[in-house]
mmCIF file as gemmi writes it, N, C-alpha and C atoms, coordinates in Angstrom:
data_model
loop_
_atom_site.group_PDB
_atom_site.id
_atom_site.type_symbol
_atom_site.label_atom_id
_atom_site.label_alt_id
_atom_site.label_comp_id
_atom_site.label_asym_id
_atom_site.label_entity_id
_atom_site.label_seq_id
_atom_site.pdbx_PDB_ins_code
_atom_site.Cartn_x
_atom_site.Cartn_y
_atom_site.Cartn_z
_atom_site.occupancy
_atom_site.B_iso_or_equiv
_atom_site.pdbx_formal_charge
_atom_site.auth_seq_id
_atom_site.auth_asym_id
_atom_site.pdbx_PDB_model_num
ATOM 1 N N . UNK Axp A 1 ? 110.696 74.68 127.53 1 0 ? 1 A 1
ATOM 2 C CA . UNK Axp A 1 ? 110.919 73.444 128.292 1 0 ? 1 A 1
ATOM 3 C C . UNK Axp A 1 ? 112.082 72.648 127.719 1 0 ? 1 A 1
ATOM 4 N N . UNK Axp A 2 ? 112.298 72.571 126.478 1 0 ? 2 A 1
ATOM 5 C CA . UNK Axp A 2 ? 112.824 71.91 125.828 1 0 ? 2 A 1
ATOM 6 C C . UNK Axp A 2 ? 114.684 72.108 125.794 1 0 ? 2 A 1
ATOM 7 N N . UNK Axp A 3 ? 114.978 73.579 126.25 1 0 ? 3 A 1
ATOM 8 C CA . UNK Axp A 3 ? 115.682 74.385 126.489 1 0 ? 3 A 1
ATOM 9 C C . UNK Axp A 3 ? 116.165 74.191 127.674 1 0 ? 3 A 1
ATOM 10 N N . UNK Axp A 4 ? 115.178 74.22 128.751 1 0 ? 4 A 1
ATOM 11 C CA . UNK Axp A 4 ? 115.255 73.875 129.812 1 0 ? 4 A 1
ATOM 12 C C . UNK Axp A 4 ? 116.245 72.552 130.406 1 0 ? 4 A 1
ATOM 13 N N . UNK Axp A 5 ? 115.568 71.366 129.794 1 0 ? 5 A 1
ATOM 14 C CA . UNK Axp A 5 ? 115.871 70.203 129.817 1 0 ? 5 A 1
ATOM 15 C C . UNK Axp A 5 ? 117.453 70.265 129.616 1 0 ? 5 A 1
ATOM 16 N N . UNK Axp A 6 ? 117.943 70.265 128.331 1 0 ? 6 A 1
ATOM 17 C CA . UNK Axp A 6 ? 119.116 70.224 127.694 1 0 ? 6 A 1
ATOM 18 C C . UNK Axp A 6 ? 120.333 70.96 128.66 1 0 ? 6 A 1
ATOM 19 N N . UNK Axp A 7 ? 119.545 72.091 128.878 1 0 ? 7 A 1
ATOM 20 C CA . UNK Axp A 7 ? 120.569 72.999 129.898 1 0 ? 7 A 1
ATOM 21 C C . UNK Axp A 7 ? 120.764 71.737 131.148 1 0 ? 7 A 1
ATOM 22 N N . UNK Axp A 8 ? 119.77 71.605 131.316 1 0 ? 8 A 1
ATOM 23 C CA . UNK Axp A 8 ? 120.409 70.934 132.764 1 0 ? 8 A 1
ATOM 24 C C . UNK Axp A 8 ? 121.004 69.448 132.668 1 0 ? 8 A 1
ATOM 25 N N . UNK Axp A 9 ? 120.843 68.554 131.531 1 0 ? 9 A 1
ATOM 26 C CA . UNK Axp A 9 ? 120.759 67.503 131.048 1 0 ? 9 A 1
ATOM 27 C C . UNK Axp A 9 ? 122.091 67.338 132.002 1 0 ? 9 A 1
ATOM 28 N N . UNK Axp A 10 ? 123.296 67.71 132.163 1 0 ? 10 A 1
ATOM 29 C CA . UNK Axp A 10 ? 124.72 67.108 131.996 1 0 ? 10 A 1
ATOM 30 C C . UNK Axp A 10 ? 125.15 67.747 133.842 1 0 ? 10 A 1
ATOM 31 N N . UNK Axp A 11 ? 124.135 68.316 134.677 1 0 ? 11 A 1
ATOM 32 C CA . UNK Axp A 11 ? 124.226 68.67 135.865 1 0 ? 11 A 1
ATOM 33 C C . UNK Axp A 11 ? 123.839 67.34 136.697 1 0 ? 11 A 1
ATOM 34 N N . UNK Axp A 12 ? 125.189 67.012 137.518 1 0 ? 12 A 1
ATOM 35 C CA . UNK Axp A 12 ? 124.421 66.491 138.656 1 0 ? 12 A 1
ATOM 36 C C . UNK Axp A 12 ? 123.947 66.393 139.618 1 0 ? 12 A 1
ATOM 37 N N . UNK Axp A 13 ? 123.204 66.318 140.16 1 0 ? 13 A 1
ATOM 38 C CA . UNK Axp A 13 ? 122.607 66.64 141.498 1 0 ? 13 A 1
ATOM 39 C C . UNK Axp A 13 ? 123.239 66.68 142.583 1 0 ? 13 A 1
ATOM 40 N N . UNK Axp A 14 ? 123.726 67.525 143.536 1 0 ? 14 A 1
ATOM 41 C CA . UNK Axp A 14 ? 124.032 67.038 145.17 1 0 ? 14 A 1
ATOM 42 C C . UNK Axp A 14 ? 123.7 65.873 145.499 1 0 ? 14 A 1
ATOM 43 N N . UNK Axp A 15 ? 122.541 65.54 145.478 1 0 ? 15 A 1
ATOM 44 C CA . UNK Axp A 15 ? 121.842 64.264 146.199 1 0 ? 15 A 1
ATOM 45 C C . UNK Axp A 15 ? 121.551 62.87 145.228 1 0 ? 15 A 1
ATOM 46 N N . UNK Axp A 16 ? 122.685 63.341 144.241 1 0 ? 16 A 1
ATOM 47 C CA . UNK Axp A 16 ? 122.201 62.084 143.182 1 0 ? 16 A 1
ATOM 48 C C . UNK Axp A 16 ? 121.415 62.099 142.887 1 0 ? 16 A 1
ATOM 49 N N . UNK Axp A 17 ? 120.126 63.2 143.079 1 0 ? 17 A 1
ATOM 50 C CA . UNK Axp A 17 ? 118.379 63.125 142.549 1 0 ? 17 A 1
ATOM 51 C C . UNK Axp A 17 ? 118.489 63.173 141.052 1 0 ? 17 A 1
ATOM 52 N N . UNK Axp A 18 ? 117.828 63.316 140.596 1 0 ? 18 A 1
ATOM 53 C CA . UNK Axp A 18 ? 117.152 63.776 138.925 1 0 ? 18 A 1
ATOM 54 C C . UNK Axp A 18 ? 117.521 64.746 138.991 1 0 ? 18 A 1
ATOM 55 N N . UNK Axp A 19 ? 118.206 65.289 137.956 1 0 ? 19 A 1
ATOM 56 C CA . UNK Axp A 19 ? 118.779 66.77 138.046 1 0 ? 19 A 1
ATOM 57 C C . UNK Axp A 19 ? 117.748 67.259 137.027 1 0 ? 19 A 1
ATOM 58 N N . UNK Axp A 20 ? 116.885 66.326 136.147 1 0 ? 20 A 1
ATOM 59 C CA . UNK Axp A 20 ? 116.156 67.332 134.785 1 0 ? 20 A 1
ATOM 60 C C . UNK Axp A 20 ? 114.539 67.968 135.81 1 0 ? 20 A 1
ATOM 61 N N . UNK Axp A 21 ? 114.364 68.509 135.672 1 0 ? 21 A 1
ATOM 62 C CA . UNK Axp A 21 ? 113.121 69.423 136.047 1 0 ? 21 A 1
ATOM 63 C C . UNK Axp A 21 ? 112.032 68.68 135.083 1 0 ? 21 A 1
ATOM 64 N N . UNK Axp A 22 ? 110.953 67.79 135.59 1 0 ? 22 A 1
ATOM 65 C CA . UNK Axp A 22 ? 110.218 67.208 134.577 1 0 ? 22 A 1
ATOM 66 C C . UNK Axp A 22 ? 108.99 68.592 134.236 1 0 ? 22 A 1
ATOM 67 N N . UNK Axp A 23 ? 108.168 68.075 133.893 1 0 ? 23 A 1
ATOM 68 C CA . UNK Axp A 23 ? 107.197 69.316 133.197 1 0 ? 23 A 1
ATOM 69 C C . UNK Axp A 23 ? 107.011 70.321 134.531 1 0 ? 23 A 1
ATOM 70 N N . UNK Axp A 24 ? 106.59 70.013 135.665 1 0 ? 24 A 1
ATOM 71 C CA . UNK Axp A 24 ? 106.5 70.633 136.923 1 0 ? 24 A 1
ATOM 72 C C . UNK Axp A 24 ? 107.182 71.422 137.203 1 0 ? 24 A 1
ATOM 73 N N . UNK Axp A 25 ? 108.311 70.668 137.141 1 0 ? 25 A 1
ATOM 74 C CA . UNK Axp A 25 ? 109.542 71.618 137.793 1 0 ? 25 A 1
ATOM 75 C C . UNK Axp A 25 ? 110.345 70.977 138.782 1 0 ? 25 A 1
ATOM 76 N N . UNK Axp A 26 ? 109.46 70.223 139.247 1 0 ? 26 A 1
ATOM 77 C CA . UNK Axp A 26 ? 110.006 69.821 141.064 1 0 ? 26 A 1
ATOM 78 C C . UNK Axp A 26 ? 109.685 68.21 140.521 1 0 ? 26 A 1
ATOM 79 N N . UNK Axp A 27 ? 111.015 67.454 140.568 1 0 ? 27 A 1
ATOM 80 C CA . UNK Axp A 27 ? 111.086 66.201 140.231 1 0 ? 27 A 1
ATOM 81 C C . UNK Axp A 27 ? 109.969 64.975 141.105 1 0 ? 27 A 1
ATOM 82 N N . UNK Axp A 28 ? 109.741 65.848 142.51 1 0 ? 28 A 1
ATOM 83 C CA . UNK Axp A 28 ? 109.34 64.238 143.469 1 0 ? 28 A 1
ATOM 84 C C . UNK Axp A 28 ? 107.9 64.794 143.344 1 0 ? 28 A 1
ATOM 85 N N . UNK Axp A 29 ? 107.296 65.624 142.919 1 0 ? 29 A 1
ATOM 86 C CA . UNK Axp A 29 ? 105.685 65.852 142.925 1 0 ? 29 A 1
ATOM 87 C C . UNK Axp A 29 ? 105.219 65.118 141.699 1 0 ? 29 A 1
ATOM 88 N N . UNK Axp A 30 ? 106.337 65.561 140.465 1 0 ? 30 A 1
ATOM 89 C CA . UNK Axp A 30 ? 106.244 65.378 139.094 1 0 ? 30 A 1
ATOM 90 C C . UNK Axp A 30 ? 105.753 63.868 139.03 1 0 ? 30 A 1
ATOM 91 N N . UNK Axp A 31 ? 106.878 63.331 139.361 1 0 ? 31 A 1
ATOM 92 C CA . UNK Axp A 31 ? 106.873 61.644 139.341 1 0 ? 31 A 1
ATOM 93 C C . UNK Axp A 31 ? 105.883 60.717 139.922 1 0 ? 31 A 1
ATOM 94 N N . UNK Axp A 32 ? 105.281 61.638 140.983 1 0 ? 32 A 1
ATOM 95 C CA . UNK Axp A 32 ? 103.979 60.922 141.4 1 0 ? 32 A 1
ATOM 96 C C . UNK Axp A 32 ? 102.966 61.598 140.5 1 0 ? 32 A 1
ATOM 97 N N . UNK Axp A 33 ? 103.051 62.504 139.894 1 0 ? 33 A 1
ATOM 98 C CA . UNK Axp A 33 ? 101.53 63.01 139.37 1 0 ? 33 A 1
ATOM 99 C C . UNK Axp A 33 ? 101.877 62.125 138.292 1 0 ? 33 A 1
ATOM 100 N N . UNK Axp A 34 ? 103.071 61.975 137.548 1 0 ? 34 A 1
ATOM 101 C CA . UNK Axp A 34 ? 102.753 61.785 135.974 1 0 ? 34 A 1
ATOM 102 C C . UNK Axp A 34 ? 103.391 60.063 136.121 1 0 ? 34 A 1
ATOM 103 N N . UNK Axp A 35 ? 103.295 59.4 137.252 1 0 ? 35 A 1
ATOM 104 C CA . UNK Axp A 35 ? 104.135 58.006 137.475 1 0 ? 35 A 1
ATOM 105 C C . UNK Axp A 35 ? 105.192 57.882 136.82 1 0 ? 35 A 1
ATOM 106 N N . UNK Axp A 36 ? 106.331 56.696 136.508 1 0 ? 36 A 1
ATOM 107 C CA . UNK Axp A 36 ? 107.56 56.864 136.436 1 0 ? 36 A 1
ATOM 108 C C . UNK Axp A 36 ? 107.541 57.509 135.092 1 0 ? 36 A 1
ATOM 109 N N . UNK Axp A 37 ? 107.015 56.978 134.066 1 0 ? 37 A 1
ATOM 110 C CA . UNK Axp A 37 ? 107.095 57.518 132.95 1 0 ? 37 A 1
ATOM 111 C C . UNK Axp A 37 ? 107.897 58.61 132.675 1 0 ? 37 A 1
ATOM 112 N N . UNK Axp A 38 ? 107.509 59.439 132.839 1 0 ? 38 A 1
ATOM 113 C CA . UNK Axp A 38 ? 108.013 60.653 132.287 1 0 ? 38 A 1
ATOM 114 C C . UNK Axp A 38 ? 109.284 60.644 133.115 1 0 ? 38 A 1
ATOM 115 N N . UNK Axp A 39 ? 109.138 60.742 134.013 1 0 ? 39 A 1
ATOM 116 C CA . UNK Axp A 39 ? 110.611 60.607 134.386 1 0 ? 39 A 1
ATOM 117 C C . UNK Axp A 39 ? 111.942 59.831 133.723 1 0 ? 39 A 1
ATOM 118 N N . UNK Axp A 40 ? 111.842 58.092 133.541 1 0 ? 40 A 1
ATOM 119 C CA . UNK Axp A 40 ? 112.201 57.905 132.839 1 0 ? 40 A 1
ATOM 120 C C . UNK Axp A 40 ? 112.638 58.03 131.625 1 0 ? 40 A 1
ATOM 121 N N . UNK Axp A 41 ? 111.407 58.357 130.837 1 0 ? 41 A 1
ATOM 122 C CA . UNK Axp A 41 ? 111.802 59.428 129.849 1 0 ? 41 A 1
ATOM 123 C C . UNK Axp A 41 ? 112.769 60.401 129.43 1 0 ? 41 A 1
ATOM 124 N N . UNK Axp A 42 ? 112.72 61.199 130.648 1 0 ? 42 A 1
ATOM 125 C CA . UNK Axp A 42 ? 113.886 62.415 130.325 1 0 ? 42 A 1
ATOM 126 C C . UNK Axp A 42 ? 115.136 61.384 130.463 1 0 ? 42 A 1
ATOM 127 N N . UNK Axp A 43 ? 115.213 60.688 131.364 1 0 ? 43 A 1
ATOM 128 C CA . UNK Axp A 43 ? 116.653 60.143 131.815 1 0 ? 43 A 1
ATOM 129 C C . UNK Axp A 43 ? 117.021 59.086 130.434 1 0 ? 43 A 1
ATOM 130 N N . UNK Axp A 44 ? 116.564 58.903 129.944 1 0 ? 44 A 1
ATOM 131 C CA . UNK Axp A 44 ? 116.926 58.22 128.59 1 0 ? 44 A 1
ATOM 132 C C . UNK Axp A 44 ? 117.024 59.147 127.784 1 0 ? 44 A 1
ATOM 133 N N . UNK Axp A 45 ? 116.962 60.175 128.015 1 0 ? 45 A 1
ATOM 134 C CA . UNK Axp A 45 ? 116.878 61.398 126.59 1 0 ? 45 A 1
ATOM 135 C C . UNK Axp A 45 ? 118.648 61.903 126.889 1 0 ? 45 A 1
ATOM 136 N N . UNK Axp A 46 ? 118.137 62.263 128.513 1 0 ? 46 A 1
ATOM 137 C CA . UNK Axp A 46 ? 119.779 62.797 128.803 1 0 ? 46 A 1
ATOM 138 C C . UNK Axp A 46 ? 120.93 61.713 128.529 1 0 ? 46 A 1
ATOM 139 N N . UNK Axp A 47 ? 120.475 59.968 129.052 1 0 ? 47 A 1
ATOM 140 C CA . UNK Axp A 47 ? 121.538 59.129 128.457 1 0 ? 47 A 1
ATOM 141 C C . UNK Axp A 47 ? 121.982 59.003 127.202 1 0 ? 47 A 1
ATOM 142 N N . UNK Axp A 48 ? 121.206 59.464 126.311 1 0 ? 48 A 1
ATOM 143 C CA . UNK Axp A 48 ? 121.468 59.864 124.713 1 0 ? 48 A 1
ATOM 144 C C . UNK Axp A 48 ? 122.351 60.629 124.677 1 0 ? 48 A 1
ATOM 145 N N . UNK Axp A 49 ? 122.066 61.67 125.12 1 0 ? 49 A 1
ATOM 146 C CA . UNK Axp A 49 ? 123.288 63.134 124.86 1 0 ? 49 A 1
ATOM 147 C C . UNK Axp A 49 ? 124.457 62.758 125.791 1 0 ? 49 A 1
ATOM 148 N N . UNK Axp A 50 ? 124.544 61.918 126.662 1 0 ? 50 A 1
ATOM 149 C CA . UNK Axp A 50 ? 125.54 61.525 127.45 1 0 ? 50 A 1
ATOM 150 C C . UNK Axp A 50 ? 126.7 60.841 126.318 1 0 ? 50 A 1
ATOM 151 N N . UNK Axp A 51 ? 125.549 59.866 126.278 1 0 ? 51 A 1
ATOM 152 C CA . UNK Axp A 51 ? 126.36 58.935 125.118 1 0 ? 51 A 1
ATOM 153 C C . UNK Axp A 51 ? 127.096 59.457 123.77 1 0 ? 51 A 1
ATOM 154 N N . UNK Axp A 52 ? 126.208 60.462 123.153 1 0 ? 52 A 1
ATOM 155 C CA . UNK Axp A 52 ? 126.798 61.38 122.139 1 0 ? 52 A 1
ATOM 156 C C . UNK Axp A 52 ? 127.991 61.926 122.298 1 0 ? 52 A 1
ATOM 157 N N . UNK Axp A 53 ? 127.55 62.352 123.464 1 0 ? 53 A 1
ATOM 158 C CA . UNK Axp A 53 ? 128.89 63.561 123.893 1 0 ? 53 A 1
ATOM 159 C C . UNK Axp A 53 ? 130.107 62.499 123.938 1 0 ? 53 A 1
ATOM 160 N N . UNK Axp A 54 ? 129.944 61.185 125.014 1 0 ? 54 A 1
ATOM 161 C CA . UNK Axp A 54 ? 130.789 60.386 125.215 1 0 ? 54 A 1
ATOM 162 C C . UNK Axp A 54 ? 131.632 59.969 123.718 1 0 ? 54 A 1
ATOM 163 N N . UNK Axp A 55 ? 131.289 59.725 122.665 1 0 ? 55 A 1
ATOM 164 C CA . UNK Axp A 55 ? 131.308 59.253 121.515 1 0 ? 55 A 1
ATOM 165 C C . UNK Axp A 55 ? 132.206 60.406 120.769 1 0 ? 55 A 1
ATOM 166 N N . UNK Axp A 56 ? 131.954 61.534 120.88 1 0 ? 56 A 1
ATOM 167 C CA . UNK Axp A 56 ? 132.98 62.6 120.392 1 0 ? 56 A 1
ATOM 168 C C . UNK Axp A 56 ? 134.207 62.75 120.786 1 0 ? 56 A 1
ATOM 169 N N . UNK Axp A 57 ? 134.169 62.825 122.259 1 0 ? 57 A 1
ATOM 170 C CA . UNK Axp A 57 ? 135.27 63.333 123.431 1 0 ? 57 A 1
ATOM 171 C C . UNK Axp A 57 ? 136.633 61.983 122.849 1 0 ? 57 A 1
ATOM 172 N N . UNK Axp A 58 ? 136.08 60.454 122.567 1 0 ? 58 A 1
ATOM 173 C CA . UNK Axp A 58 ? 136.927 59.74 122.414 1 0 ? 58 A 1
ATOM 174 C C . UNK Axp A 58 ? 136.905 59.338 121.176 1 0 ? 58 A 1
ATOM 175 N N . UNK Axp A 59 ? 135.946 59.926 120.553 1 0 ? 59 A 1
ATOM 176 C CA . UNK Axp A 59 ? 136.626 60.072 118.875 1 0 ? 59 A 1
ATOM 177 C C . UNK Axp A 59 ? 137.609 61.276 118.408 1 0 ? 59 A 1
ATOM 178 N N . UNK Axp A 60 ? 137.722 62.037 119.372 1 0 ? 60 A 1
ATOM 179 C CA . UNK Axp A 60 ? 138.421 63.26 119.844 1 0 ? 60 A 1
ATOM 180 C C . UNK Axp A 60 ? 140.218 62.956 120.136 1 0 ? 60 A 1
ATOM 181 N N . UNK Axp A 61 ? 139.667 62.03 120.722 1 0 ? 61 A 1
ATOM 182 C CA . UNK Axp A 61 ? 140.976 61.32 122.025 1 0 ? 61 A 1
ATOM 183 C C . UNK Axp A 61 ? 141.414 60.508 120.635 1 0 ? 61 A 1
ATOM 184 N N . UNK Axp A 62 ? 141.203 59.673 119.879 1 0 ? 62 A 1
ATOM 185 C CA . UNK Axp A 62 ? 141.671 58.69 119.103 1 0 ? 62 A 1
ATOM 186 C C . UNK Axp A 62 ? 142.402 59.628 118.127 1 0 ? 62 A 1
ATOM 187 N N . UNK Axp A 63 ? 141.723 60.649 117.656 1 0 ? 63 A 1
ATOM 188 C CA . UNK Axp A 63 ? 142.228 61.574 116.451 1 0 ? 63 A 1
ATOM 189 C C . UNK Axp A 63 ? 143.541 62.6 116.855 1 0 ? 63 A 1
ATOM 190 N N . UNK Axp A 64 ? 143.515 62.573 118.339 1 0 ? 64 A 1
ATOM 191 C CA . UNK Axp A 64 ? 144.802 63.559 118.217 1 0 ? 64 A 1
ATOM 192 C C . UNK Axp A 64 ? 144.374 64.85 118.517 1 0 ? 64 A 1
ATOM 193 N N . UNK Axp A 65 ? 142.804 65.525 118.223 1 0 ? 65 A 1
ATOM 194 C CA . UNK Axp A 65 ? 142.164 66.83 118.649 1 0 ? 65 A 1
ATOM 195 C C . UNK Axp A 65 ? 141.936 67.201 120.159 1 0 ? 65 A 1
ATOM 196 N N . UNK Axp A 66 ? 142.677 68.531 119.803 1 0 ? 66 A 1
ATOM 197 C CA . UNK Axp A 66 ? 142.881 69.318 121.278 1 0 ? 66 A 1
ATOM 198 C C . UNK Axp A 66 ? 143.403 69.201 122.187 1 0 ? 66 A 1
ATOM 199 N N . UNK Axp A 67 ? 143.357 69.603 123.532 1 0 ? 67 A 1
ATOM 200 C CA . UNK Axp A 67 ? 144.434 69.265 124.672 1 0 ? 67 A 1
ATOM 201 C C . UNK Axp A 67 ? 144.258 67.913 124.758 1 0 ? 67 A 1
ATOM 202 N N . UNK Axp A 68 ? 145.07 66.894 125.086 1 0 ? 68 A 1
ATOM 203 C CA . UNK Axp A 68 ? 145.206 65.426 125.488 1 0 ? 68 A 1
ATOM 204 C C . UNK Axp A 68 ? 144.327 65.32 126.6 1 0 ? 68 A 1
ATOM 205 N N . UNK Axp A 69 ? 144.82 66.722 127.862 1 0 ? 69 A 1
ATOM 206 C CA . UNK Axp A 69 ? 144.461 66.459 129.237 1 0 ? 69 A 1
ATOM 207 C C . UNK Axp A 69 ? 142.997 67.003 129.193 1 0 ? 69 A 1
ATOM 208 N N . UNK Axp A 70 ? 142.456 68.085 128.699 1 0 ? 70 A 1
ATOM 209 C CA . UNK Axp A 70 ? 141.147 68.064 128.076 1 0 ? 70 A 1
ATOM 210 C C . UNK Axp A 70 ? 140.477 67.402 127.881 1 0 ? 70 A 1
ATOM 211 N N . UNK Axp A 71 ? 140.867 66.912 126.472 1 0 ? 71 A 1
ATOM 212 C CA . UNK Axp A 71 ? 140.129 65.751 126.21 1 0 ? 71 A 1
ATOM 213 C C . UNK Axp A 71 ? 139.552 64.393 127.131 1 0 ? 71 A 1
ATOM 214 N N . UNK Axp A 72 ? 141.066 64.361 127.578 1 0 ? 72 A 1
ATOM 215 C CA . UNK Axp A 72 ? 140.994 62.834 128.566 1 0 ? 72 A 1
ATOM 216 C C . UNK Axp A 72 ? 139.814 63.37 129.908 1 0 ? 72 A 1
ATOM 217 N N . UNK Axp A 73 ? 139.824 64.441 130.312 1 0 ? 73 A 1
ATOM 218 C CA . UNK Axp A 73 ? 139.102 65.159 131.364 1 0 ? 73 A 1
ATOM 219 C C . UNK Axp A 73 ? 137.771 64.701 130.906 1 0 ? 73 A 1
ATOM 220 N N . UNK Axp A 74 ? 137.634 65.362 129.328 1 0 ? 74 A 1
ATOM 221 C CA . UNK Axp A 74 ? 135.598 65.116 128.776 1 0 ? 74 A 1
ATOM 222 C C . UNK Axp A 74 ? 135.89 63.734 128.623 1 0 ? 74 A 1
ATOM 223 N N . UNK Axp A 75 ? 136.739 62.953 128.492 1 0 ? 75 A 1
ATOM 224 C CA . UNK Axp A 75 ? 136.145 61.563 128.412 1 0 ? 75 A 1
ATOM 225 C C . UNK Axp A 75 ? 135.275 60.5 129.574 1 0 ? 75 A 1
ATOM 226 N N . UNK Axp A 76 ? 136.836 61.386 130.99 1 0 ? 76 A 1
ATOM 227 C CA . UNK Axp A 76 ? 136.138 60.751 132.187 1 0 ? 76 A 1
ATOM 228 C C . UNK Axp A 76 ? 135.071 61.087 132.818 1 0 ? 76 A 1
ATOM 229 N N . UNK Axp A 77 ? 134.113 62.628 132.558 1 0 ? 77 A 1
ATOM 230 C CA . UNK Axp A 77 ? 133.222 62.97 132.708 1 0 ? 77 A 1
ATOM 231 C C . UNK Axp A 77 ? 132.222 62.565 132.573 1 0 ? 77 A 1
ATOM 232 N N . UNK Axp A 78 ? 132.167 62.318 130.911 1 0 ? 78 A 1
ATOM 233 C CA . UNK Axp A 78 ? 131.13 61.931 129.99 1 0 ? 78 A 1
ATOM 234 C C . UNK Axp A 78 ? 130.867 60.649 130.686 1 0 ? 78 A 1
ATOM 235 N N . UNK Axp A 79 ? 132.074 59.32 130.649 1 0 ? 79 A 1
ATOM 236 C CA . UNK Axp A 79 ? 132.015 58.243 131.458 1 0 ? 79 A 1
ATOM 237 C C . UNK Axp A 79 ? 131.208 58.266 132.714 1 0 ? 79 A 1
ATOM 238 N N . UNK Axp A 80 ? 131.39 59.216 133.266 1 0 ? 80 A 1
ATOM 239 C CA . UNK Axp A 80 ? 130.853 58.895 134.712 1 0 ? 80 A 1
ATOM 240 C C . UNK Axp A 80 ? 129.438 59.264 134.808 1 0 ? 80 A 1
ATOM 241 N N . UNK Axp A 81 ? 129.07 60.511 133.898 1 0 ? 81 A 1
ATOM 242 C CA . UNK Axp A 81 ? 127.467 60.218 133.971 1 0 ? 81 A 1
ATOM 243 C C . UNK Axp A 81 ? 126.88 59.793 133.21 1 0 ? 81 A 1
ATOM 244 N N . UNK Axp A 82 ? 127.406 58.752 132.163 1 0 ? 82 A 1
ATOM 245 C CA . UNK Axp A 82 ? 126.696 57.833 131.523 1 0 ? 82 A 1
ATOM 246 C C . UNK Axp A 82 ? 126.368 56.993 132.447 1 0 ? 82 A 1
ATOM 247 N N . UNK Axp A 83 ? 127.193 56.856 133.273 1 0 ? 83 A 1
ATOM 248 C CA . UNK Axp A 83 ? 127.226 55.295 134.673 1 0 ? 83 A 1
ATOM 249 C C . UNK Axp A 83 ? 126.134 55.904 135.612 1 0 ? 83 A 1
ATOM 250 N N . UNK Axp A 84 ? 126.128 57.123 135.626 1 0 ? 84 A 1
ATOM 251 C CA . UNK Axp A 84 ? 125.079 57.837 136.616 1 0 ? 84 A 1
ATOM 252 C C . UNK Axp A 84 ? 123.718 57.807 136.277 1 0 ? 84 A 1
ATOM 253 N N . UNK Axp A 85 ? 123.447 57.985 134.78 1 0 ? 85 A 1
ATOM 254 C CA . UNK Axp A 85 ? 122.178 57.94 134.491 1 0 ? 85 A 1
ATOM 255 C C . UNK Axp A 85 ? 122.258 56.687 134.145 1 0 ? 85 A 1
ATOM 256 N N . UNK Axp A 86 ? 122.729 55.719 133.708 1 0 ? 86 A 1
ATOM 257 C CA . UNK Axp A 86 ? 122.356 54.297 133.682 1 0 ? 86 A 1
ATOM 258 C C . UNK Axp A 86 ? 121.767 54.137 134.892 1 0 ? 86 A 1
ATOM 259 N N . UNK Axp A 87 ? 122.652 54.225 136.194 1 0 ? 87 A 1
ATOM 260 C CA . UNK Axp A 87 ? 122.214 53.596 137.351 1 0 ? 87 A 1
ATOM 261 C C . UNK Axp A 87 ? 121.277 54.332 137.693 1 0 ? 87 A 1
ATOM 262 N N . UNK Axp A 88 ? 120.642 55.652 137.291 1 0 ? 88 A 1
ATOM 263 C CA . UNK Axp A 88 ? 119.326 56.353 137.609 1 0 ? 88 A 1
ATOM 264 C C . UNK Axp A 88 ? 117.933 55.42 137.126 1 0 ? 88 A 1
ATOM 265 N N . UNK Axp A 89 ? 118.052 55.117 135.264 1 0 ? 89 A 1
ATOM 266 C CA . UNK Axp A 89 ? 117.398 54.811 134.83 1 0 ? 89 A 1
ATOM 267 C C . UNK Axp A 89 ? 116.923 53.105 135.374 1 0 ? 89 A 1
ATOM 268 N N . UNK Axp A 90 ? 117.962 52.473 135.691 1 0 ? 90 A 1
ATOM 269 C CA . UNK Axp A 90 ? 117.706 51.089 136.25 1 0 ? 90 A 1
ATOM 270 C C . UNK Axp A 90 ? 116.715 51.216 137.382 1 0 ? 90 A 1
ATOM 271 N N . UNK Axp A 91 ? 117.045 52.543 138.695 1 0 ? 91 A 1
ATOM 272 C CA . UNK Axp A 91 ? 116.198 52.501 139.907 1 0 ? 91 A 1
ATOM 273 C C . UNK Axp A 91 ? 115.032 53.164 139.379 1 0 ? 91 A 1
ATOM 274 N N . UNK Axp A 92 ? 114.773 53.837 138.421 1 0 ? 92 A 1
ATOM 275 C CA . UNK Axp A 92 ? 112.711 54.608 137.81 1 0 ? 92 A 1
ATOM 276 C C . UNK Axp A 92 ? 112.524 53.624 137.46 1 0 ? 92 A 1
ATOM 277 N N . UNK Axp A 93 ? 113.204 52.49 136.795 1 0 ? 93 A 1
ATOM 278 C CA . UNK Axp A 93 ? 112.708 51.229 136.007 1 0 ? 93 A 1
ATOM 279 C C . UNK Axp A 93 ? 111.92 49.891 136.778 1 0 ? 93 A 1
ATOM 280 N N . UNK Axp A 94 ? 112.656 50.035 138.44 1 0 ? 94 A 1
ATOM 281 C CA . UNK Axp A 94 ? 112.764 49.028 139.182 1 0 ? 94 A 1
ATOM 282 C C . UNK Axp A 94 ? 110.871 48.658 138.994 1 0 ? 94 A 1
């Protein structure tokens, strides 16, 4: 599971849904059996590794390591689904 999670952590959904597979598998059964909780949960786990990642890519960018356009690429990435799972975690929170 744990494996699971991580793999998908940094995928985003077509539909903007939850891209992590909670224990179930299937995000909209999950969330009603186990209420927001767990859901939330993962999405703060993945905003962690978002943030991590984010934190390298432009400690990356500051140091001069690797392609510029690379780099600058994982920065705006990282950026954008930090903003994605923020704004995920705000609507499980509502």
């Amino acid at each position: 599971q744990r494996r699971n999670v991580s793999r998908n952590a940094a995928t985003p959904t077509a539909t903007g849904g939850n891209s992590a597979p909670d224990q179930g598998g299937q995000s909209s059964q999950g969330a009603v059996a186990n209420g927001v909780s767990g859901d939330s949960y993962l999405v703060s786990q993945q905003l962690e590794k978002a943030r991590g990642m984010l934190r390298s890519y432009r400690s990356k960018l500051a140091r001069g390591e690797g392609t510029k356009t690379t780099v600058e690429r994982g920065v705006a990435k990282w950026e954008k689904e930090v903003e994605r799972l923020e704004f995920e975690l705000q609507n499980l929170n509502q």
